[in-house]
PDB file of C-alpha atoms and ligand atoms in Angstrom:
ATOM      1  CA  UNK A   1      11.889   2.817  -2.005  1.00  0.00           C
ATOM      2  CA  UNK A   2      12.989   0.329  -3.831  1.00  0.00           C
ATOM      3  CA  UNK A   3      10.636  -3.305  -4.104  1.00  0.00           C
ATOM      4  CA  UNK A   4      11.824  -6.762  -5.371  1.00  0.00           C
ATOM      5  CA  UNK A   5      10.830  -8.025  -8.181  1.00  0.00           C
ATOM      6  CA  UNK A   6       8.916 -10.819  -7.345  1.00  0.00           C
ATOM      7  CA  UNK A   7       6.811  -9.048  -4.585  1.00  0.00           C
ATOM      8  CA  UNK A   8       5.581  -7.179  -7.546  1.00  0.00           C
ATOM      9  CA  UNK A   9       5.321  -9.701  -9.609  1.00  0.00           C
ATOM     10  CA  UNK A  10       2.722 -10.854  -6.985  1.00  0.00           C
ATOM     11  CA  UNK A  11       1.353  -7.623  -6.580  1.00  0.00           C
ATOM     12  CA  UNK A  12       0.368  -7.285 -10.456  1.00  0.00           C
ATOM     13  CA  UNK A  13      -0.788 -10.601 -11.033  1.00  0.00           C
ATOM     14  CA  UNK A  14      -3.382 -10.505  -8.092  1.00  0.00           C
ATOM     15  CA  UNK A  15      -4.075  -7.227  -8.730  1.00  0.00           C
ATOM     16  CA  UNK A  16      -5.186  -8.721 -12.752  1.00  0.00           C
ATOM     17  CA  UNK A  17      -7.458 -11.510 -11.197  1.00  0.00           C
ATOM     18  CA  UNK A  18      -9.716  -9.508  -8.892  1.00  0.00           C
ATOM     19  CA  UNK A  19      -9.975  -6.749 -11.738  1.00  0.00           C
ATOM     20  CA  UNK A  20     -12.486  -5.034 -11.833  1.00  0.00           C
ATOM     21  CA  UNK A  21     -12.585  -5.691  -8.020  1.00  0.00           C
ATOM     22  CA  UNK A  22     -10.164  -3.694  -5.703  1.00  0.00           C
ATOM     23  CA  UNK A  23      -7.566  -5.771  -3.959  1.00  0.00           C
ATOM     24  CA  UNK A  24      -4.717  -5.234  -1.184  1.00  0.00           C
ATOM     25  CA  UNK A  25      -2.522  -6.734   1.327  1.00  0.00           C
ATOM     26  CA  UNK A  26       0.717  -6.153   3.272  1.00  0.00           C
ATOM     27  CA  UNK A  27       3.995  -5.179   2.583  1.00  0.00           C
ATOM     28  CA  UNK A  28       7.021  -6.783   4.240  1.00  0.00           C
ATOM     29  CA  UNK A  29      10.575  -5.572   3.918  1.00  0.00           C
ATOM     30  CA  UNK A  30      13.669  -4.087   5.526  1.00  0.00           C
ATOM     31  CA  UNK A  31      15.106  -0.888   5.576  1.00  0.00           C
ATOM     32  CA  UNK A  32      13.999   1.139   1.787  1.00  0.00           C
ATOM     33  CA  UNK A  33      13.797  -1.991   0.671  1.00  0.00           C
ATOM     34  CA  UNK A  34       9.965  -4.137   0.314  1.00  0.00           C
ATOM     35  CA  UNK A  35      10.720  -7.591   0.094  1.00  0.00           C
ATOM     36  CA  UNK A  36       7.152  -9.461   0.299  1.00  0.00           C
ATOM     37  CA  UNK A  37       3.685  -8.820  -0.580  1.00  0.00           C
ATOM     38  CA  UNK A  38       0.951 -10.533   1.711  1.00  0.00           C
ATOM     39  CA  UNK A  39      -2.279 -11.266   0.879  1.00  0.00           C
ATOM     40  CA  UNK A  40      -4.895 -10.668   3.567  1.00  0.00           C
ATOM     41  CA  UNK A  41      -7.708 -13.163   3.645  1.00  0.00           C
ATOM     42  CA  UNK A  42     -10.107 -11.247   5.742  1.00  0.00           C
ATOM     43  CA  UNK A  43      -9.437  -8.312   3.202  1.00  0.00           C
ATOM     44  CA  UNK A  44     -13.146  -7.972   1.647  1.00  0.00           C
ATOM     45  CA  UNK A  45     -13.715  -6.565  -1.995  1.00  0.00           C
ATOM     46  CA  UNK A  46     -16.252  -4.403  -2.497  1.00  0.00           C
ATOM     47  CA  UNK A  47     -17.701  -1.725  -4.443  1.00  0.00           C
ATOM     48  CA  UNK A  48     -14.888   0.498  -5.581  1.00  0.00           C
ATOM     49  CA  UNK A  49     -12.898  -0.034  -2.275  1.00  0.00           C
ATOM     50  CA  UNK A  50     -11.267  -1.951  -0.452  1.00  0.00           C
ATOM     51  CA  UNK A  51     -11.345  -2.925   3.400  1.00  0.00           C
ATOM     52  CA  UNK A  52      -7.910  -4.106   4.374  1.00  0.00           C
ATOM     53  CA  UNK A  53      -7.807  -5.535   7.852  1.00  0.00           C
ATOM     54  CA  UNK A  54      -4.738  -4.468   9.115  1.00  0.00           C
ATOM     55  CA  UNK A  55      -5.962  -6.028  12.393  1.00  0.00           C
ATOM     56  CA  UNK A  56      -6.229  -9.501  10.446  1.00  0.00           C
ATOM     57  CA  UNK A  57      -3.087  -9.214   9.322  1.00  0.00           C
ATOM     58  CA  UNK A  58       0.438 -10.768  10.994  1.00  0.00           C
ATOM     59  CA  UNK A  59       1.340  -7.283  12.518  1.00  0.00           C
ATOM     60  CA  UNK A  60       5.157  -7.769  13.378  1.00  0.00           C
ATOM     61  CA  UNK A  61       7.979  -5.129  12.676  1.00  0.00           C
ATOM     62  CA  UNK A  62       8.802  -6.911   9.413  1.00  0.00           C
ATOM     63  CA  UNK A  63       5.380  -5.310   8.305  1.00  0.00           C
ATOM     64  CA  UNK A  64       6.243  -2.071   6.759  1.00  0.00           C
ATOM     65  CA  UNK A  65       3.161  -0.776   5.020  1.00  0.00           C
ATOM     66  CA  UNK A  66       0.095  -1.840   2.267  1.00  0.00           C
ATOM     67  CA  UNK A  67      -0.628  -2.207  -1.307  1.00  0.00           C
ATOM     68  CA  UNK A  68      -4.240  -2.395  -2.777  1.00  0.00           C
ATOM     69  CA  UNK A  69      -5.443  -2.583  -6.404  1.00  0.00           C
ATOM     70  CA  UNK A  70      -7.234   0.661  -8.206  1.00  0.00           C
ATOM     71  CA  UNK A  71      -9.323  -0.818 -11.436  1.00  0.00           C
ATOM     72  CA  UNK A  72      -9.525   2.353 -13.107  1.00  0.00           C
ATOM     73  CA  UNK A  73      -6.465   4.779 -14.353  1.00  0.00           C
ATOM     74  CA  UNK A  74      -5.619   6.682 -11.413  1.00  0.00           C
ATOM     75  CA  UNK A  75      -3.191   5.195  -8.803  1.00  0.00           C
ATOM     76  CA  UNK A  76      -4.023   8.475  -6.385  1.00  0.00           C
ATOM     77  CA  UNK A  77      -5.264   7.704  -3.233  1.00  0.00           C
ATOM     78  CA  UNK A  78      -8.665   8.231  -2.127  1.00  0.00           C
ATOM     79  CA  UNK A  79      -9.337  10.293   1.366  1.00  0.00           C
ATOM     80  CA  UNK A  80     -10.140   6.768   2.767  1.00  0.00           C
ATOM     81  CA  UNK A  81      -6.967   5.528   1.180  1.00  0.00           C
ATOM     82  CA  UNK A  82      -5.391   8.677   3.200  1.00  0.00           C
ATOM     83  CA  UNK A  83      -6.540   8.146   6.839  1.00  0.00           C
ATOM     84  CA  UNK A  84      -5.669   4.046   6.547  1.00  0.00           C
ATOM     85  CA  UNK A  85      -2.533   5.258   4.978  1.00  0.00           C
ATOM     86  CA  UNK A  86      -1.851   7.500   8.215  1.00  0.00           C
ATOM     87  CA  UNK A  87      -2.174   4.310  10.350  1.00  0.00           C
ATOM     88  CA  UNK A  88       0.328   2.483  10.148  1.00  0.00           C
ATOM     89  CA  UNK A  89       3.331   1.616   7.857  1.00  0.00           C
ATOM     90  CA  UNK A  90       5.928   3.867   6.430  1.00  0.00           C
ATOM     91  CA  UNK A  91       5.543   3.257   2.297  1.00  0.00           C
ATOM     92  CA  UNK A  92       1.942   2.451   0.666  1.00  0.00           C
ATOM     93  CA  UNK A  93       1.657   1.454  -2.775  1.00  0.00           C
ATOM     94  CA  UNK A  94      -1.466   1.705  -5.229  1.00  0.00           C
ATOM     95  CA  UNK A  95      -1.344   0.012  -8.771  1.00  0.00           C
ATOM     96  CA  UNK A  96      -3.405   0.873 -11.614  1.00  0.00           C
ATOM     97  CA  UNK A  97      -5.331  -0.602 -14.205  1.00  0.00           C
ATOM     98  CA  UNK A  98      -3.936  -2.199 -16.538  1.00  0.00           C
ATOM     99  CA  UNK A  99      -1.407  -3.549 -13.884  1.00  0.00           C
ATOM    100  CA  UNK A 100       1.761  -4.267 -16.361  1.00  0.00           C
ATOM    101  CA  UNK A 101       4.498  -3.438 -14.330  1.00  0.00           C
ATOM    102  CA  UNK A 102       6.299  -0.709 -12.077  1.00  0.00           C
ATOM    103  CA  UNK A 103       5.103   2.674 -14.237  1.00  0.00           C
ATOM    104  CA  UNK A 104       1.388   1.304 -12.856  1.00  0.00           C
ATOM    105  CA  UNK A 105       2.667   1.349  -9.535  1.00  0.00           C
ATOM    106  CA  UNK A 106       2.845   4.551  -6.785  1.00  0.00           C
ATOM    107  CA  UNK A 107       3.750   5.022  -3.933  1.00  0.00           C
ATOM    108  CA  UNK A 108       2.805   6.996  -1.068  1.00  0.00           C
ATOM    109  CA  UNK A 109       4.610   7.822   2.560  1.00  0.00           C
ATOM    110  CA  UNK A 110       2.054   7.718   5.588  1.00  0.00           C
ATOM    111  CA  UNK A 111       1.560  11.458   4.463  1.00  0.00           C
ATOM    112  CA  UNK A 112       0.327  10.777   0.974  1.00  0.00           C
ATOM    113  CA  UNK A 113       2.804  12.309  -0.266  1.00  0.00           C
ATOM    114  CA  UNK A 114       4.143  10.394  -3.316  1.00  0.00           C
ATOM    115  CA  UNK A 115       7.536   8.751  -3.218  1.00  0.00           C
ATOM    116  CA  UNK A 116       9.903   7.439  -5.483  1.00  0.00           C
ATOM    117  CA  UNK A 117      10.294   3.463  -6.110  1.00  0.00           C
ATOM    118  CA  UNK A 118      12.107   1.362  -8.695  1.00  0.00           C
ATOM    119  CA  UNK A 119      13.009  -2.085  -8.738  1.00  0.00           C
ATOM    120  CA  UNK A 120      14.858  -4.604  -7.573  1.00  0.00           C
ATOM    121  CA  UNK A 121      16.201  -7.501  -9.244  1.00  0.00           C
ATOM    122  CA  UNK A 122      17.656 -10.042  -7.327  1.00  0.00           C
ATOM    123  CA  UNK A 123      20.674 -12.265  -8.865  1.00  0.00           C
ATOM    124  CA  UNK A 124      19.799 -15.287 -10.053  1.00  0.00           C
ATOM    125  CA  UNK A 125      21.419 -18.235 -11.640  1.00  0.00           C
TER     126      UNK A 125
HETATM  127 ZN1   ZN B   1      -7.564   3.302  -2.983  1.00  0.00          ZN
END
C-alpha cells in the first residue's frame, strides 16, 4: 500500500493531539493507493481504545479501510482491533507513539496480517 503524504500528515498530527487518548477515522483511496484520512466525529475516546463508528461514518466505495492512534509503543493490533478490522475495508493502519512519521505507522489487511506501505509524495510546485 502505498498512502499520500498529506493523509499522513493528518494522520500523525491528530494522532499527537489526542495523545495519550486513542484516536481513529477512515481511510479513503483508490486502488493500493490511500488518498484521505477522515476524521469520525461520533468516534469516542476512551480508556485505552477506541470506538470507531464505522456506521457514523460516509460509507461509500471510496472508503477503503481505518486508522486509529496507539499511545504506547506497539502499533499491533488488539483482538478488538482484529474483529473491527475483519469488518470492513481492505488496508487498516495503526500508528504509534511518538507518531513522527511512516516507521510509526503499520498496516494490517482485514486478516491482521501486516502489510507493506511507503509513501507517496505528490508533485508539487
Ligand atoms: Zn488498537
Amino acid at each position: 500500500m502505498r498512502i499520500k503524504k498529506e493523509a499522513l500528515e493528518l494522520i500523525l498530527g491528530a494522532s499527537r493531539s489526542y495523545h495519550p487518548q486513542e484516536f481513529g477515522g477512515m481511510l479513503r483511496g483508490k486502488g493500493d493507493l490511500i488518498e484521505e484520512a477522515l476524521m469520525i466525529p461520533a468516534t469516542r475516546y476512551g480508556d485505552g481504545f477506541v470506538e470507531t463508528r464505522m456506521d457514523m461514518a460516509p460509507m461509500d466505495k471510496s472508503v477503503i479501510g481505518s486508522f486509529h492512534s496507539h499511545p504506547g509503543r506497539d502499533n499491533r493490533p488488539s483482538k478488538a482491533d482484529l474483529a473491527a478490522f475483519n469488518r470492513k475495508g481492505i488496508v487498516h493502519l495503526i500508528v504509534r507513539h511518538p507518531y513522527k512519521g511512516i516507521e510509526d505507522v503499520a498496516a494490517y489487511d482485514r486478516e491482521g496480517t501486516r502489510i507493506g506501505i511507503e509513501v507517496y509524495y505528490t508533485q508539487t510546485h
